[in-house]
DNA sequence: TCAAAAGTGTTCTCAATACACCCATGA
DNA sequence: TCATGGGTGTATTGAGAACACTTTTGA
């Protein structure tokens, strides 16, 4: 089978656009590169794909390395393959976007790795086409969020409705009516009210809820559309 | 920059899931392979990506080769990269789906190339993961069709409303109400009624329409959502 | 004259939107 | 007692869904 041997081969990379939500802001994880190429520049979290792993495997590997997390919501965005996208070498990158719950432990790991969270509307210049990837991922999430309850991936397991609303406002970049938002979210019947309140952001306190994964799966299988 | 040299390289392929619409049926273009590997098996239209072209360039190249067409509606589906997806060689494939207008000229070119159109619900066994790609592409189109008027890409420039409806029924795999369908399509205000009738499918004849690309672009820029 | 597809309107239901006040609490 | 965010209900509007008959014409 000579056919194959005459063909060109490529470096294949994955770059992960990792979103988190903290202090009412949507954030992106960026990495300060300690080694060449692009030493001391900022980039997304990425890696070359190894011959013995799939693209998805590679993304999981580096996500775990940089956050310690497994089983994270992560989807393929698209491939970036312009001939001149990397001036050094011919390399194709498959971008992946991920949504994670920021907590103290993750913040610690992230810091140790020389990465940091930056607000989504203050993303600095990143290397290569990584700013483009970020923009594309944001648009994708905005679209996805309209039909799937992805927001829950970014919040702690227990969350309040006002926090959920703040997240959707960050994703859509517009204000929502609190009465209508609450009505709609509750009408989906996929969040469960708990007997606890969160008093960190008001004196009255807001009831905590949790996401009902089982019920969500069931409704999803029935073709239910969660248009938020 | 040793770093790069230690990294693994991959064959990168594109496979195109090419849809057409003919005789009231949604169809897929499949290729009868004349050479190894997989001689005499059926596959999607595909090719290896060359070092001097992007993935999109490669897809355009083979689409032109197999149909003679340029400027076709084509989008990336996703990458297929399982380690064992091709038992022969380690190869990553970026699948692309395309929507084209079938006409006599295209039928001729397709035949010369040893390719053929097959009905979407009678797709035979294809090589590797090509059946999976086809299923994934169909689902994607179904989703896209709900929000963008992609259906027009598959019809002749001039078409009747009943034909358009038949196309959407093929994509959604369910019957639609002709009155409601007509009302909705016309409400978008993106098709223009012509002074001609198509009498090939009824004695009374149905008025021909054409798609108003300019107006569509304008509405799209305004954020208009074409939920069909 | 009849078979076959094209074309047309109305009603009902439900979801989206707009909108303003009271509640609970710690400071 | 007051400032702050949490929580609630209603009226209006518009879109989606259901539904049946007339029109045209070639065979």
XYZ file of C-alpha atoms (C1' of nucleotides) in Angstrom:
510
model
C 0.000 0.000 0.000
C 2.318 2.678 -1.274
C -0.599 5.006 -1.471
C -0.311 5.969 2.157
C 3.439 6.409 2.135
C 3.345 9.166 -0.421
C 0.939 11.197 1.653
C 1.764 14.179 3.821
C 1.742 14.001 7.580
C 0.823 16.702 10.042
C 1.404 17.689 13.613
C -1.999 17.636 15.251
C -2.678 19.722 18.326
C -5.616 20.291 20.630
C -6.311 23.676 22.158
C -8.863 23.938 24.929
C -11.037 26.975 25.444
C -11.852 26.493 29.095
C -14.616 28.581 30.577
C -15.387 29.076 34.222
C -17.775 31.300 36.150
C -16.600 33.108 39.247
C -17.638 36.242 41.096
C -20.467 36.829 38.658
C -18.144 36.850 35.662
C -17.547 34.436 32.844
C -13.832 33.621 32.661
C -11.311 32.011 30.367
C -8.320 29.953 31.412
C -5.084 31.175 29.808
C -1.588 29.892 30.174
C 1.651 31.810 30.480
C 4.128 29.781 28.436
C 7.345 28.981 30.203
C 9.106 27.360 27.271
C 9.599 27.920 23.585
C 7.949 28.216 21.204
C 6.201 31.436 22.265
C 7.961 31.588 25.609
C 6.425 34.268 27.863
C 3.386 34.675 25.656
C -0.160 33.850 26.614
C -2.007 30.974 25.021
C -4.875 28.613 25.499
C -4.155 25.312 27.210
C -2.983 22.984 24.491
C -0.871 20.014 23.548
C 0.159 17.911 20.627
C -1.891 14.797 20.092
C 0.077 11.590 20.571
C -0.055 8.765 18.097
C -1.681 6.441 20.617
C -4.564 8.670 21.643
C -7.613 10.254 20.071
C -8.123 13.988 19.926
C -10.662 13.669 22.731
C -8.143 11.706 24.813
C -5.560 14.416 24.347
C -7.996 17.104 25.491
C -8.920 15.121 28.562
C -5.258 14.574 29.339
C -4.365 18.237 29.361
C -7.548 19.300 31.064
C -6.682 16.960 33.889
C -3.112 18.201 33.953
C -4.139 21.841 34.252
C -7.148 21.560 36.525
C -7.027 18.124 38.082
C -10.519 17.521 36.715
C -11.994 14.532 34.932
C -15.496 14.042 33.525
C -15.815 17.621 32.473
C -18.274 18.993 29.933
C -16.112 19.281 26.830
C -17.050 19.412 23.148
C -15.260 19.858 19.896
C -15.446 23.348 18.476
C -13.740 22.977 15.086
C -10.397 22.466 13.429
C -8.029 25.281 12.572
C -5.885 24.328 9.646
C -4.798 27.380 7.656
C -1.458 26.740 6.039
C 0.022 29.807 7.713
C -1.648 29.586 11.100
C 1.571 28.580 12.821
C 4.550 30.308 11.220
C 6.956 27.749 12.659
C 5.491 24.447 11.590
C 2.610 23.006 9.627
C 0.211 22.086 12.378
C -3.511 21.484 12.518
C -5.311 22.244 15.742
C -8.614 20.816 16.882
C -10.145 23.286 19.308
C -12.269 22.032 22.174
C -14.355 24.087 24.556
C -14.952 23.075 28.144
C -17.150 24.330 30.958
C -15.928 23.811 34.488
C -16.868 24.686 38.044
C -14.238 26.925 39.552
C -13.443 26.174 43.181
C -10.595 26.846 45.587
C -8.827 23.606 44.766
C -8.872 24.287 41.049
C -7.653 27.805 41.573
C -4.666 26.398 43.423
C -3.768 23.873 40.720
C -4.220 26.471 38.005
C -1.866 28.851 39.774
C 0.782 26.182 40.236
C 0.701 25.510 36.520
C 1.291 29.143 35.676
C -2.200 29.517 34.236
C -4.777 32.108 35.212
C -8.432 33.012 34.846
C -9.216 36.161 32.953
C -12.537 37.874 32.424
C -14.064 37.054 29.117
C -14.302 40.625 27.945
C -10.732 41.363 28.952
C -8.924 38.532 27.224
C -5.403 39.699 26.317
C -3.588 38.992 23.071
C -2.991 35.266 22.789
C -0.633 33.462 20.438
C -1.499 32.332 16.912
C -5.234 32.110 16.244
C -6.172 31.537 19.881
C -8.143 34.764 20.172
C -10.191 33.676 17.178
C -10.785 30.305 18.801
C -11.997 32.050 21.934
C -14.435 34.217 20.018
C -15.717 31.230 18.077
C -16.165 29.238 21.280
C -18.074 32.045 22.962
C -20.466 32.262 20.053
C -20.909 28.514 20.105
C -21.687 28.459 23.804
C -24.175 31.241 23.359
C -25.963 29.159 20.744
C -25.789 25.939 22.728
C -26.990 27.647 25.890
C -30.219 28.575 24.140
C -31.177 24.946 23.780
C -29.310 22.916 26.350
C -28.958 23.708 30.038
C -25.164 23.952 29.848
C -25.160 26.737 32.394
C -25.335 24.217 35.204
C -21.898 22.900 34.235
C -20.369 26.195 35.285
C -22.054 26.606 38.650
C -21.356 24.799 41.920
C -23.526 21.741 42.551
C -25.690 23.896 44.791
C -26.631 27.260 43.405
C -29.268 29.940 43.767
C -31.603 31.133 41.052
C -30.153 34.657 41.088
C -26.684 33.149 40.503
C -28.003 31.049 37.630
C -29.571 34.132 36.144
C -26.309 36.084 36.472
C -24.576 33.314 34.561
C -27.073 33.388 31.714
C -26.811 37.161 31.634
C -23.028 36.794 31.291
C -23.397 34.306 28.463
C -26.007 36.317 26.579
C -24.475 39.664 27.505
C -27.859 41.138 28.371
C -30.129 41.555 31.366
C -33.012 39.185 31.948
C -36.224 39.760 33.884
C -35.959 37.945 37.230
C -39.626 36.934 37.341
C -39.686 35.555 33.827
C -36.334 33.847 34.237
C -37.425 32.100 37.412
C -40.722 31.070 35.885
C -39.044 29.582 32.842
C -36.295 27.744 34.671
C -38.764 26.238 37.119
C -41.100 25.249 34.303
C -38.405 22.916 32.934
C -38.702 20.999 36.144
C -35.018 20.049 36.212
C -33.869 21.826 39.341
C -34.673 20.760 42.869
C -35.167 23.236 45.693
C -33.130 22.440 48.801
C -33.840 23.287 52.410
C -30.789 25.521 52.620
C -30.173 29.161 51.924
C -27.116 30.944 50.657
C -26.657 34.180 52.590
C -23.388 35.266 51.064
C -24.920 37.810 48.776
C -27.977 39.041 50.647
C -29.317 39.284 54.160
C -32.544 37.576 53.349
C -30.681 34.745 51.680
C -31.637 32.831 48.547
C -32.706 29.202 48.430
C -30.198 26.757 47.045
C -31.157 24.403 44.239
C -29.513 21.456 42.609
C -29.710 20.198 39.063
C -31.768 17.037 38.511
C -29.569 15.112 36.075
C -31.825 12.060 35.932
C -34.886 14.044 35.071
C -32.960 16.104 32.565
C -31.795 12.980 30.772
C -35.307 11.618 30.670
C -36.735 14.825 29.234
C -33.917 15.093 26.736
C -34.603 11.586 25.494
C -38.208 12.596 24.927
C -36.953 15.284 22.580
C -37.755 18.074 24.992
C -36.229 21.387 23.958
C -34.923 23.603 26.762
C -35.119 26.947 25.078
C -33.958 29.478 27.626
C 13.071 23.965 18.505
C 13.508 20.313 19.241
C 10.130 20.245 20.859
C 8.352 19.836 17.554
C 10.646 17.159 16.212
C 9.854 14.761 18.983
C 6.150 14.969 18.282
C 4.029 12.480 16.418
C 2.677 13.168 12.975
C -0.596 12.032 11.460
C -2.191 11.414 8.152
C -5.089 13.817 7.950
C -8.042 13.079 5.713
C -11.270 14.813 4.816
C -14.452 12.884 4.189
C -17.420 14.661 2.681
C -20.983 13.764 3.485
C -22.646 15.159 0.393
C -26.403 15.499 0.396
C -28.637 16.107 -2.549
C -32.390 16.174 -3.088
C -33.927 14.481 -6.073
C -37.293 12.983 -6.916
C -38.643 13.972 -3.508
C -35.923 12.065 -1.668
C -32.927 13.148 0.316
C -29.830 11.422 -1.060
C -26.222 10.758 -0.166
C -23.306 10.611 -2.568
C -21.261 7.422 -2.161
C -18.229 6.246 -4.016
C -17.328 2.804 -5.272
C -13.612 2.507 -4.632
C -11.615 1.333 -7.593
C -8.276 1.062 -5.836
C -6.861 -0.183 -2.578
C -7.252 0.294 0.254
C -10.849 -0.915 0.407
C -11.068 -1.693 -3.285
C -14.650 -2.446 -4.363
C -16.105 -1.158 -1.112
C -18.367 1.842 -0.767
C -17.197 4.958 0.991
C -17.848 8.644 1.306
C -15.970 10.958 -0.999
C -12.653 11.628 0.672
C -9.013 12.466 0.288
C -5.864 13.018 2.259
C -5.118 16.612 3.093
C -1.958 17.927 1.445
C 0.666 19.828 3.351
C 0.068 22.981 1.349
C -3.676 23.217 1.829
C -6.135 23.684 4.650
C -8.776 21.117 5.525
C -11.373 23.345 3.883
C -9.235 23.588 0.728
C -9.012 19.812 0.557
C -12.779 19.429 0.851
C -13.357 21.974 -1.891
C -10.820 20.216 -4.077
C -12.520 16.846 -3.905
C -16.003 18.251 -4.100
C -15.027 19.899 -7.338
C -13.419 16.723 -8.577
C -16.504 14.604 -7.946
C -19.242 17.027 -8.910
C -17.604 19.821 -10.876
C -19.074 22.271 -8.383
C -17.525 25.228 -6.616
C -19.028 27.604 -4.049
C -21.092 24.914 -2.458
C -22.634 25.037 0.991
C -20.155 23.032 3.048
C -19.448 23.012 6.776
C -17.254 21.096 9.128
C -19.012 18.314 11.022
C -16.341 17.054 13.397
C -13.111 15.116 13.555
C -12.930 11.350 13.818
C -9.748 10.315 15.517
C -10.157 7.011 17.356
C -6.873 5.177 17.463
C -8.437 2.148 15.819
C -10.729 3.837 13.334
C -8.567 2.822 10.381
C -7.018 -0.595 10.945
C -4.351 0.068 8.346
C -2.859 3.376 9.376
C -3.165 5.996 12.069
C -5.273 8.602 10.366
C -7.469 11.421 11.575
C -10.414 12.430 9.447
C -12.189 15.753 9.467
C -15.714 15.164 8.199
C -17.479 17.863 6.212
C -21.089 17.934 5.141
C -22.243 19.594 1.960
C -25.603 20.392 0.396
C -25.819 20.523 -3.362
C -28.380 20.932 -6.112
C -28.568 17.789 -8.162
C -28.964 18.377 -11.891
C -28.384 16.425 -15.070
C -24.832 17.665 -15.493
C -23.850 16.662 -11.979
C -25.453 13.263 -12.418
C -23.243 12.733 -15.449
C -20.013 13.724 -13.693
C -20.897 11.630 -10.664
C -21.473 8.593 -12.829
C -18.187 9.023 -14.658
C -16.382 9.072 -11.336
C -17.943 5.817 -10.260
C -19.971 7.491 -7.574
C -23.716 7.276 -7.073
C -26.613 8.816 -5.218
C -28.384 6.635 -2.723
C -31.502 7.323 -0.719
C -30.755 8.445 2.768
C -32.705 5.699 4.452
C -31.128 3.043 2.258
C -27.471 3.818 2.738
C -25.468 0.585 2.402
C -22.541 -0.449 4.566
C -19.696 1.984 4.016
C -16.053 1.558 4.999
C -14.583 2.480 8.377
C -16.719 4.904 10.379
C -18.399 6.424 7.335
C -21.867 5.240 8.317
C -21.425 6.920 11.665
C -20.341 10.108 9.920
C -23.471 9.978 7.783
C -25.741 9.582 10.790
C -23.983 12.406 12.607
C -24.266 14.654 9.570
C -27.967 13.938 9.177
C -28.597 14.867 12.774
C -26.582 18.009 12.358
C -28.502 19.077 9.282
C -31.760 18.453 11.042
C -30.658 20.797 13.806
C -29.289 23.441 11.461
C -32.394 23.325 9.290
C -34.494 24.401 12.258
C -32.735 27.744 12.405
C -31.192 28.473 9.042
C -32.895 28.146 5.658
C -30.385 25.564 4.422
C -33.094 23.760 2.523
C -32.756 26.186 -0.361
C -29.212 24.917 -0.998
C -30.634 21.586 -2.057
C -33.339 22.786 -4.423
C -33.017 24.171 -7.936
C -32.826 27.964 -8.133
C -36.499 27.956 -9.021
C -38.730 25.774 -6.885
C -42.323 25.421 -5.788
C -43.600 25.583 -2.237
C -44.812 21.971 -2.284
C -41.280 20.898 -3.313
C -39.760 22.939 -0.530
C -42.168 21.347 1.896
C -41.292 17.860 0.650
C -37.642 18.653 1.295
C -38.278 19.754 4.851
C -40.411 16.685 5.401
C -37.482 14.575 4.208
C -35.079 16.329 6.548
C -37.378 16.139 9.573
C -38.761 12.760 8.644
C -42.326 13.827 9.374
C -45.294 15.335 7.573
C -45.998 19.045 7.799
C -49.280 20.865 7.381
C -49.284 22.566 3.950
C -51.187 25.644 5.136
C -48.997 26.248 8.136
C -45.837 25.546 6.193
C -46.738 27.998 3.463
C -47.736 30.640 5.977
C -44.488 30.330 7.866
C -42.189 30.274 4.863
C -43.910 33.293 3.348
C -43.781 35.133 6.661
C -39.979 35.086 6.512
C -40.225 37.152 3.380
C -37.155 35.600 1.784
C -38.692 33.929 -1.243
C -39.950 35.735 -4.306
C -42.931 34.516 -6.321
C -42.260 34.252 -10.049
C -44.678 34.521 -12.937
C -44.079 30.918 -13.959
C -45.659 27.645 -13.012
C -44.165 24.199 -12.730
C -46.619 21.680 -14.182
C -44.456 18.596 -13.862
C -46.183 17.319 -10.774
C -49.761 18.511 -11.161
C -52.182 19.605 -13.800
C -53.027 22.817 -12.069
C -49.350 23.649 -11.698
C -47.603 25.303 -8.775
C -46.044 28.729 -8.835
C -42.265 28.866 -8.907
C -40.368 30.911 -6.351
C -36.768 31.934 -5.945
C -34.747 32.547 -2.830
C -33.963 36.183 -2.029
C -30.325 35.959 -0.937
C -29.910 39.681 -0.392
C -32.891 39.980 1.845
C -31.885 36.855 3.727
C -28.447 38.286 4.443
C -29.957 41.504 5.660
C -32.376 39.748 8.004
C -29.642 37.454 9.236
C -27.449 40.419 10.105
C -30.322 41.798 12.135
C -30.210 38.637 14.210
C -33.427 37.301 12.756
C -34.060 33.661 13.617
C -35.606 31.515 10.894
C -37.167 28.851 12.991
C -38.957 26.526 10.612
C -66.209 14.599 -15.429
C -62.978 13.212 -12.494
C -58.625 12.523 -10.304
C -54.774 14.886 -8.310
C -52.215 18.362 -6.540
C -52.338 23.565 -5.385
C -53.951 27.005 -2.802
C -56.498 29.499 0.860
C -58.518 31.453 6.525
C -59.970 30.987 11.039
C -59.949 29.467 15.695
C -57.717 28.029 19.794
C -54.099 27.426 22.852
C -49.997 28.454 25.003
C -45.776 30.586 25.689
C -43.105 35.056 25.767
C -43.082 39.532 27.476
C -43.816 43.505 30.197
C -44.407 45.244 34.441
C -44.380 46.742 40.418
C -44.638 45.560 44.911
C -43.840 43.007 49.386
C -40.528 40.069 52.184
C -36.739 38.889 55.254
C -32.742 40.198 57.379
C -28.349 42.101 59.275
C -26.240 46.191 59.953
C -35.370 51.503 60.601
C -33.484 51.065 56.520
C -30.867 49.359 52.736
C -30.288 45.248 50.055
C -31.227 41.567 47.352
C -34.999 37.651 47.120
C -39.282 36.380 45.802
C -44.056 36.601 43.745
C -48.684 37.320 39.945
C -51.217 39.150 36.148
C -52.528 41.064 31.791
C -51.289 41.384 26.996
C -49.569 39.909 22.721
C -48.079 36.941 19.148
C -46.833 32.637 17.282
C -47.761 27.640 16.565
C -51.012 24.022 15.743
C -55.241 22.092 14.258
C -58.385 21.796 10.807
C -61.608 21.318 5.399
C -62.935 23.004 1.369
C -62.417 25.220 -3.372
C -59.618 25.731 -7.622
C -57.411 24.312 -11.817
C -56.627 21.431 -15.537
C -55.077 17.411 -18.376
C -56.440 12.950 -19.206
